[in-house]
Amino acid sequence: MHLREAFVIAVHSMRTVPLRTVLTGLGIVVGIAAVIALVGFVSGMRNGFNTTFGDLSRAVMISKNAPRLPGTAAAPLLESDAQALRDRAKAPDIDPESVTPLRSGTAVIRYKDKEFRALLAGTATGYLQVRNRAIAAGRMFTDQEAEEKARVIVLGSAVVGRLFDGDAAAALNSQVQVGRLTMRVIGMMAPAGQDQDLLNLTPLSSVRALFAGADRISSLGFMATSADRVPAAVQQAQAILDPLHRINNPGERDYTSQTNVAQLERISTYITLIKWFTLAVASIALLIGTLGVANMMIVTVAERTSEIGIRKAIGARSGAVLRQFLIESIMLAGLGGLIGVGAGVGLVLVGGELLPLYAPGYGTPELSWPAVFIAFGVSLVIGLFAGVYPALRAARLHPIDALRY
């Protein structure tokens, strides 16, 4: 039997019982579409996580600790501490450009007849990177403005909402009164939730005039040169700060170092678990589809027993019968796989358009072409394996027994 004739017979067989063919192929369609869609959505989630928190995995925060002894005051962090961490000879794993001192406090910010008490932080230009914040409108102040003690300020979104009714365009380039200083608004930070939206940024050199203790800072942060160098960067920072703070016993440090590595690794582990869980669900759907194809082929062989007997009686070999039913099984699964690929690709593309609009924090689904080709290949393999037993059963039928059926 030629392949072309086998394909014609397979198509005729599927068209004879269209409802059964559709219902059987639907299991393959759902399974293949689920694999492609879930891989795309989980990949988008992981890429969104890496984009949002990639730099945060390298961040290290150093803040003042509790007093070492009851009744004593902990030594303050100083701007000189931050400057010492920029020494590449002593701290090769610390990015010197990222070392960011922070001096924070509360201040009343006024605009015309409105005022709002909010958090004010004097810092450096690297603050946005170290703290994983973004500018929604305008810009961050520059190193030159910091050196010139420029009276500029980047407002938090909550403050813009209170003083300017949420209109960032109206806030930009306006003059606000911060304590006893007049400052020009040059930007607005993107919303980050809770107290972070109350925070306003100004150059460290400008905030000294508002808060006592000229060279004291509340905390400092820096970025390790890479995520795997975070532990080494922390050790180098401690080796620099311990002598400056007269620390002889590590357990008596008057400062504490915090990293996000453990928390981010835990989140990454959860994403990996979600990936494997979703693939397991998709695999179950494919298994159900495989059983459906096998069941249909067994029923088909039973219904066409007389036909098989006639073909064998007029000279058809067992190999030809075997190929016939294998081709039917593979065609059924392959057609379901092809439709499933189209459905899965469509779901990923639609998700790529809608999710950034309605759930921007979850990442944009990304189509994985290897997953598409593998999924379609799996559908063909399913057809092959699901059709082996029914095809062998058909091929082994004796012509006389089949004609008596």
Short mmCIF file of C-alpha atoms in Angstrom, two decimals:
data_model
loop_
_atom_site.label_atom_id
_atom_site.label_comp_id
_atom_site.label_asym_id
_atom_site.label_seq_id
_atom_site.Cartn_x
_atom_site.Cartn_y
_atom_site.Cartn_z
CA MET A 1 0.00 0.00 0.00
CA HIS A 2 1.38 3.38 -0.99
CA LEU A 3 1.59 6.14 1.61
CA ARG A 4 -0.74 8.36 -0.38
CA GLU A 5 -3.43 5.67 -0.33
CA ALA A 6 -2.86 5.14 3.42
CA PHE A 7 -3.36 8.86 4.06
CA VAL A 8 -6.57 8.90 2.01
CA ILE A 9 -7.95 5.95 3.96
CA ALA A 10 -6.95 7.60 7.27
CA VAL A 11 -8.75 10.83 6.35
CA HIS A 12 -11.83 8.88 5.27
CA SER A 13 -11.81 6.95 8.56
CA MET A 14 -11.66 10.14 10.64
CA ARG A 15 -14.42 11.77 8.59
CA THR A 16 -16.66 8.74 9.08
CA VAL A 17 -16.98 9.43 12.82
CA PRO A 18 -16.28 13.21 13.06
CA LEU A 19 -17.58 13.72 16.60
CA ARG A 20 -15.42 10.95 18.01
CA THR A 21 -12.43 12.27 16.07
CA VAL A 22 -12.94 15.79 17.41
CA LEU A 23 -13.39 14.68 21.01
CA THR A 24 -10.33 12.43 20.84
CA GLY A 25 -8.16 15.11 19.28
CA LEU A 26 -9.36 17.67 21.80
CA GLY A 27 -7.29 16.02 24.53
CA ILE A 28 -4.15 16.49 22.42
CA VAL A 29 -5.13 20.08 21.58
CA VAL A 30 -5.59 21.02 25.24
CA GLY A 31 -2.37 19.32 26.34
CA ILE A 32 -0.16 20.86 23.64
CA ALA A 33 -1.72 24.32 24.05
CA ALA A 34 -1.25 24.09 27.82
CA VAL A 35 2.43 23.18 27.48
CA ILE A 36 3.20 26.09 25.13
CA ALA A 37 1.11 28.63 27.06
CA LEU A 38 2.41 27.63 30.50
CA VAL A 39 6.05 27.65 29.36
CA GLY A 40 5.51 31.11 27.85
CA PHE A 41 3.79 32.51 30.94
CA VAL A 42 6.32 31.06 33.41
CA SER A 43 9.23 32.27 31.24
CA GLY A 44 7.70 35.74 31.22
CA MET A 45 7.27 35.59 34.99
CA ARG A 46 10.93 34.61 35.48
CA ASN A 47 12.17 37.27 33.05
CA GLY A 48 10.02 39.85 34.80
CA PHE A 49 11.46 38.74 38.12
CA ASN A 50 15.03 39.00 36.79
CA THR A 51 14.34 42.43 35.31
CA THR A 52 12.71 43.76 38.47
CA PHE A 53 14.97 42.19 41.06
CA GLY A 54 18.14 41.38 39.14
CA ASP A 55 20.08 44.36 40.51
CA LEU A 56 18.48 43.94 43.92
CA SER A 57 20.27 40.61 44.32
CA ARG A 58 23.57 42.52 44.30
CA ALA A 59 22.48 45.17 46.79
CA VAL A 60 23.87 45.39 50.32
CA MET A 61 22.42 47.71 52.98
CA ILE A 62 24.36 48.83 56.04
CA SER A 63 22.49 50.50 58.88
CA LYS A 64 23.18 51.53 62.46
CA ASN A 65 22.80 48.73 65.00
CA ALA A 66 21.60 48.82 68.59
CA PRO A 67 24.05 50.03 71.28
CA ARG A 68 26.69 47.47 72.21
CA LEU A 69 26.17 47.95 75.95
CA PRO A 70 23.10 49.09 77.92
CA GLY A 71 23.22 52.80 78.61
CA THR A 72 25.63 53.53 75.76
CA ALA A 73 25.01 55.00 72.34
CA ALA A 74 25.97 53.21 69.14
CA ALA A 75 28.60 54.93 67.05
CA PRO A 76 26.98 56.74 64.12
CA LEU A 77 27.57 55.96 60.48
CA LEU A 78 29.47 58.75 58.78
CA GLU A 79 29.94 59.98 55.25
CA SER A 80 33.58 59.01 55.64
CA ASP A 81 32.43 55.38 56.04
CA ALA A 82 30.81 55.52 52.63
CA GLN A 83 33.91 57.13 51.14
CA ALA A 84 36.11 54.36 52.60
CA LEU A 85 34.05 51.70 50.84
CA ARG A 86 34.91 53.25 47.48
CA ASP A 87 38.54 52.11 47.82
CA ARG A 88 38.92 49.48 45.09
CA ALA A 89 42.22 48.28 46.54
CA LYS A 90 40.52 47.25 49.80
CA ALA A 91 37.11 46.38 48.34
CA PRO A 92 37.54 44.98 44.81
CA ASP A 93 34.08 43.37 44.88
CA ILE A 94 32.23 46.61 45.67
CA ASP A 95 31.12 48.83 42.80
CA PRO A 96 32.47 52.23 43.93
CA GLU A 97 29.98 54.16 41.79
CA SER A 98 27.10 52.48 43.62
CA VAL A 99 28.14 53.37 47.18
CA THR A 100 25.21 55.49 48.35
CA PRO A 101 24.98 57.23 51.75
CA LEU A 102 21.51 58.10 53.01
CA ARG A 103 20.55 60.78 55.52
CA SER A 104 16.83 60.71 56.29
CA GLY A 105 14.35 62.55 58.45
CA THR A 106 10.93 64.18 58.31
CA ALA A 107 10.19 67.61 56.90
CA VAL A 108 7.16 69.68 56.04
CA ILE A 109 6.85 70.25 52.29
CA ARG A 110 4.70 73.21 51.22
CA TYR A 111 3.31 74.28 47.88
CA LYS A 112 1.13 77.38 47.82
CA ASP A 113 -1.57 76.81 50.45
CA LYS A 114 -0.96 73.06 50.79
CA GLU A 115 1.52 71.33 53.04
CA PHE A 116 2.42 67.75 53.84
CA ARG A 117 4.79 66.17 56.37
CA ALA A 118 6.80 63.52 54.59
CA LEU A 119 10.10 61.68 54.65
CA LEU A 120 13.11 63.48 53.24
CA ALA A 121 16.30 61.68 52.28
CA GLY A 122 19.59 63.21 51.30
CA THR A 123 21.46 60.74 49.12
CA ALA A 124 23.57 60.22 46.00
CA THR A 125 22.66 59.50 42.40
CA GLY A 126 23.11 55.74 42.86
CA TYR A 127 20.10 55.54 45.20
CA LEU A 128 17.67 54.44 42.49
CA GLN A 129 19.78 51.45 41.49
CA VAL A 130 20.64 50.31 45.01
CA ARG A 131 17.06 50.65 46.27
CA ASN A 132 15.45 49.39 43.05
CA ARG A 133 13.38 52.53 42.48
CA ALA A 134 12.44 54.20 39.21
CA ILE A 135 11.62 57.69 37.98
CA ALA A 136 8.07 58.08 36.65
CA ALA A 137 8.41 61.68 35.45
CA GLY A 138 11.29 64.11 35.13
CA ARG A 139 14.74 62.94 36.19
CA MET A 140 17.10 62.17 39.05
CA PHE A 141 19.55 64.84 40.18
CA THR A 142 23.08 64.63 38.77
CA ASP A 143 26.50 64.29 40.44
CA GLN A 144 27.24 67.88 39.44
CA GLU A 145 24.07 69.12 41.15
CA ALA A 146 25.08 67.19 44.26
CA GLU A 147 28.55 68.78 44.25
CA GLU A 148 27.06 72.23 43.75
CA LYS A 149 24.60 71.72 46.65
CA ALA A 150 21.75 72.42 44.26
CA ARG A 151 18.34 72.93 45.85
CA VAL A 152 16.54 70.28 43.80
CA ILE A 153 14.16 67.55 44.91
CA VAL A 154 12.59 64.37 43.51
CA LEU A 155 9.14 63.91 45.03
CA GLY A 156 7.42 60.68 46.00
CA SER A 157 4.15 59.86 44.26
CA ALA A 158 2.13 60.27 47.50
CA VAL A 159 3.47 63.80 47.95
CA VAL A 160 2.65 64.69 44.34
CA GLY A 161 -0.82 63.33 44.95
CA ARG A 162 -1.29 65.48 48.04
CA LEU A 163 0.29 68.77 46.86
CA PHE A 164 -0.41 68.63 43.11
CA ASP A 165 -3.49 66.40 42.97
CA GLY A 166 -1.40 63.69 41.29
CA ASP A 167 -0.43 65.89 38.32
CA ALA A 168 3.25 65.15 37.73
CA ALA A 169 3.45 67.66 34.88
CA ALA A 170 2.27 70.45 37.21
CA ALA A 171 4.81 69.39 39.84
CA LEU A 172 7.84 69.45 37.53
CA ASN A 173 9.88 72.69 37.72
CA SER A 174 7.64 74.09 40.45
CA GLN A 175 9.12 75.62 43.61
CA VAL A 176 8.31 73.92 46.92
CA GLN A 177 9.24 74.92 50.44
CA VAL A 178 11.07 72.13 52.30
CA GLY A 179 11.47 73.23 55.88
CA ARG A 180 13.17 76.60 55.55
CA LEU A 181 14.65 75.85 52.10
CA THR A 182 13.15 76.49 48.68
CA MET A 183 13.72 73.64 46.25
CA ARG A 184 12.88 73.05 42.60
CA VAL A 185 11.04 69.84 41.71
CA ILE A 186 12.92 67.97 38.98
CA GLY A 187 11.26 64.56 39.09
CA MET A 188 8.75 62.16 40.58
CA MET A 189 9.48 58.58 41.63
CA ALA A 190 7.31 55.73 40.42
CA PRO A 191 4.88 54.35 43.01
CA ALA A 192 6.37 51.59 45.17
CA GLY A 193 3.68 51.20 47.82
CA GLN A 194 3.20 52.06 51.47
CA ASP A 195 5.76 54.35 53.12
CA GLN A 196 8.09 54.34 50.12
CA ASP A 197 5.76 56.68 48.25
CA LEU A 198 6.18 59.24 51.06
CA LEU A 199 9.93 59.42 50.48
CA ASN A 200 11.46 62.43 48.71
CA LEU A 201 15.04 62.63 47.48
CA THR A 202 17.46 65.53 47.48
CA PRO A 203 21.27 65.69 47.24
CA LEU A 204 23.03 64.79 50.49
CA SER A 205 24.90 68.07 50.34
CA SER A 206 21.58 69.97 50.33
CA VAL A 207 19.96 68.16 53.24
CA ARG A 208 22.77 69.00 55.67
CA ALA A 209 21.22 72.42 56.18
CA LEU A 210 17.99 70.81 57.49
CA PHE A 211 19.25 68.09 59.80
CA ALA A 212 21.77 68.36 62.63
CA GLY A 213 25.04 66.41 62.52
CA ALA A 214 26.69 67.50 59.32
CA ASP A 215 28.54 64.29 58.44
CA ARG A 216 26.19 61.70 59.95
CA ILE A 217 24.13 59.37 57.78
CA SER A 218 21.24 57.05 58.57
CA SER A 219 22.42 54.17 56.40
CA LEU A 220 24.41 53.39 53.30
CA GLY A 221 24.09 50.94 50.47
CA PHE A 222 26.22 49.57 47.68
CA MET A 223 26.16 46.99 44.90
CA ALA A 224 28.48 44.02 44.65
CA THR A 225 30.14 43.62 41.26
CA SER A 226 28.02 40.48 40.70
CA ALA A 227 25.43 38.45 42.58
CA ASP A 228 27.89 35.66 43.40
CA ARG A 229 30.34 38.19 44.90
CA VAL A 230 27.88 39.52 47.48
CA PRO A 231 29.34 37.50 50.41
CA ALA A 232 32.86 38.65 49.52
CA ALA A 233 31.69 42.27 49.21
CA VAL A 234 30.09 42.10 52.67
CA GLN A 235 33.29 40.72 54.19
CA GLN A 236 35.35 43.47 52.55
CA ALA A 237 32.94 46.14 53.83
CA GLN A 238 33.20 44.74 57.35
CA ALA A 239 37.00 44.63 57.12
CA ILE A 240 36.95 48.35 56.25
CA LEU A 241 34.30 49.49 58.74
CA ASP A 242 35.41 47.48 61.77
CA PRO A 243 38.65 49.46 62.32
CA LEU A 244 36.84 52.76 61.69
CA HIS A 245 34.27 51.86 64.37
CA ARG A 246 36.84 50.26 66.69
CA ILE A 247 35.22 46.86 66.48
CA ASN A 248 37.35 44.00 67.81
CA ASN A 249 34.58 41.43 68.28
CA PRO A 250 32.26 40.80 65.30
CA GLY A 251 29.41 40.15 67.73
CA GLU A 252 29.69 43.72 69.04
CA ARG A 253 29.38 45.55 65.73
CA ASP A 254 27.42 48.81 65.98
CA TYR A 255 26.21 48.39 62.41
CA THR A 256 24.44 45.58 60.56
CA SER A 257 24.72 44.35 56.97
CA GLN A 258 21.66 43.14 55.11
CA THR A 259 21.36 41.46 51.71
CA ASN A 260 18.42 40.22 49.67
CA VAL A 261 20.10 37.08 48.36
CA ALA A 262 18.26 34.57 50.56
CA GLN A 263 14.83 36.14 49.96
CA LEU A 264 15.35 36.39 46.19
CA GLU A 265 16.62 32.82 45.99
CA ARG A 266 13.51 31.70 47.84
CA ILE A 267 11.28 33.55 45.37
CA SER A 268 13.26 32.07 42.47
CA THR A 269 12.74 28.61 43.95
CA TYR A 270 8.99 29.24 44.14
CA ILE A 271 8.94 30.26 40.48
CA THR A 272 10.81 27.07 39.56
CA LEU A 273 8.30 25.00 41.55
CA ILE A 274 5.45 26.77 39.74
CA LYS A 275 7.11 25.92 36.43
CA TRP A 276 7.41 22.22 37.22
CA PHE A 277 3.91 22.10 38.69
CA THR A 278 2.38 23.64 35.57
CA LEU A 279 4.37 21.30 33.32
CA ALA A 280 3.13 18.36 35.41
CA VAL A 281 -0.47 19.52 34.90
CA ALA A 282 0.14 19.85 31.16
CA SER A 283 1.73 16.38 31.09
CA ILE A 284 -1.38 14.92 32.72
CA ALA A 285 -3.47 16.55 30.00
CA LEU A 286 -1.19 14.99 27.36
CA LEU A 287 -1.46 11.59 29.05
CA ILE A 288 -5.25 11.83 28.93
CA GLY A 289 -4.98 12.74 25.25
CA THR A 290 -2.74 9.72 24.64
CA LEU A 291 -5.24 7.39 26.29
CA GLY A 292 -8.00 8.95 24.21
CA VAL A 293 -6.13 8.31 20.96
CA ALA A 294 -5.31 4.73 22.00
CA ASN A 295 -8.93 4.09 22.93
CA MET A 296 -10.20 5.45 19.63
CA MET A 297 -7.75 3.32 17.65
CA ILE A 298 -8.75 0.17 19.58
CA VAL A 299 -12.42 0.89 18.81
CA THR A 300 -11.53 1.61 15.16
CA VAL A 301 -9.73 -1.71 14.82
CA ALA A 302 -12.70 -3.53 16.34
CA GLU A 303 -15.17 -1.80 14.00
CA ARG A 304 -13.04 -2.49 10.91
CA THR A 305 -12.21 -6.12 11.63
CA SER A 306 -14.14 -7.33 8.58
CA GLU A 307 -12.39 -4.77 6.39
CA ILE A 308 -9.00 -5.97 7.68
CA GLY A 309 -9.98 -9.59 6.89
CA ILE A 310 -10.96 -8.68 3.33
CA ARG A 311 -7.75 -6.77 2.72
CA LYS A 312 -5.64 -9.62 4.04
CA ALA A 313 -7.62 -12.16 2.03
CA ILE A 314 -6.82 -10.33 -1.22
CA GLY A 315 -3.12 -10.15 -0.40
CA ALA A 316 -2.48 -7.24 1.97
CA ARG A 317 0.51 -7.96 4.16
CA SER A 318 0.58 -7.52 7.93
CA GLY A 319 3.14 -4.69 7.54
CA ALA A 320 0.75 -2.75 5.31
CA VAL A 321 -2.06 -3.09 7.85
CA LEU A 322 0.32 -2.07 10.63
CA ARG A 323 1.41 1.05 8.72
CA GLN A 324 -2.19 1.93 7.92
CA PHE A 325 -3.32 2.15 11.52
CA LEU A 326 -0.09 3.78 12.72
CA ILE A 327 -0.54 6.48 10.07
CA GLU A 328 -4.13 7.05 11.20
CA SER A 329 -3.04 7.37 14.83
CA ILE A 330 -0.16 9.73 14.00
CA MET A 331 -2.36 11.85 11.73
CA LEU A 332 -5.01 12.19 14.44
CA ALA A 333 -2.47 13.17 17.10
CA GLY A 334 -0.50 15.36 14.68
CA LEU A 335 -3.61 17.27 13.63
CA GLY A 336 -4.53 17.80 17.29
CA GLY A 337 -0.95 18.88 17.97
CA LEU A 338 -1.02 21.38 15.11
CA ILE A 339 -4.25 22.94 16.36
CA GLY A 340 -2.84 22.90 19.90
CA VAL A 341 0.28 24.74 18.74
CA GLY A 342 -1.89 27.41 17.15
CA ALA A 343 -3.99 27.75 20.31
CA GLY A 344 -0.91 27.86 22.57
CA VAL A 345 0.87 30.45 20.45
CA GLY A 346 -2.31 32.52 20.36
CA LEU A 347 -2.65 32.41 24.15
CA VAL A 348 0.94 33.56 24.61
CA LEU A 349 0.57 36.41 22.12
CA VAL A 350 -2.72 37.57 23.64
CA GLY A 351 -1.19 37.34 27.12
CA GLY A 352 1.77 39.39 25.92
CA GLU A 353 -0.62 42.17 24.95
CA LEU A 354 -3.00 42.08 27.91
CA LEU A 355 -0.87 41.20 30.96
CA PRO A 356 1.38 44.30 30.76
CA LEU A 357 -1.81 46.40 30.82
CA TYR A 358 -3.67 44.69 33.65
CA ALA A 359 -0.87 42.97 35.64
CA PRO A 360 2.45 44.66 34.76
CA GLY A 361 4.24 43.23 37.78
CA TYR A 362 3.99 39.63 36.54
CA GLY A 363 6.17 39.98 33.47
CA THR A 364 5.32 39.66 29.79
CA PRO A 365 4.72 36.11 28.48
CA GLU A 366 7.35 35.15 25.93
CA LEU A 367 6.90 32.61 23.16
CA SER A 368 9.46 29.80 23.33
CA TRP A 369 10.00 28.34 19.87
CA PRO A 370 11.90 25.32 21.21
CA ALA A 371 8.84 24.58 23.37
CA VAL A 372 6.60 24.90 20.28
CA PHE A 373 8.63 22.44 18.20
CA ILE A 374 9.08 20.03 21.11
CA ALA A 375 5.35 20.12 21.87
CA PHE A 376 4.45 19.35 18.26
CA GLY A 377 7.03 16.56 18.19
CA VAL A 378 5.52 15.15 21.36
CA SER A 379 2.11 15.05 19.69
CA LEU A 380 3.53 12.92 16.88
CA VAL A 381 5.23 10.63 19.38
CA ILE A 382 1.93 10.32 21.25
CA GLY A 383 0.25 9.25 18.01
CA LEU A 384 2.97 6.68 17.40
CA PHE A 385 2.85 5.12 20.86
CA ALA A 386 -0.93 5.30 21.17
CA GLY A 387 -1.32 3.51 17.85
CA VAL A 388 1.27 0.75 18.34
CA TYR A 389 -0.93 -1.71 20.25
CA PRO A 390 -4.08 -1.26 18.11
CA ALA A 391 -1.98 -1.48 14.92
CA LEU A 392 -0.21 -4.62 16.07
CA ARG A 393 -3.55 -6.12 17.03
CA ALA A 394 -4.93 -5.37 13.57
CA ALA A 395 -1.82 -6.71 11.81
CA ARG A 396 -1.93 -10.01 13.73
CA LEU A 397 -5.56 -10.79 12.84
CA HIS A 398 -5.95 -13.98 10.82
CA PRO A 399 -7.96 -13.35 7.62
CA ILE A 400 -10.44 -16.19 8.32
CA ASP A 401 -11.05 -15.05 11.93
CA ALA A 402 -11.47 -11.46 10.74
CA LEU A 403 -13.97 -12.43 8.03
CA ARG A 404 -16.03 -14.37 10.57
CA TYR A 405 -16.28 -11.29 12.86
#
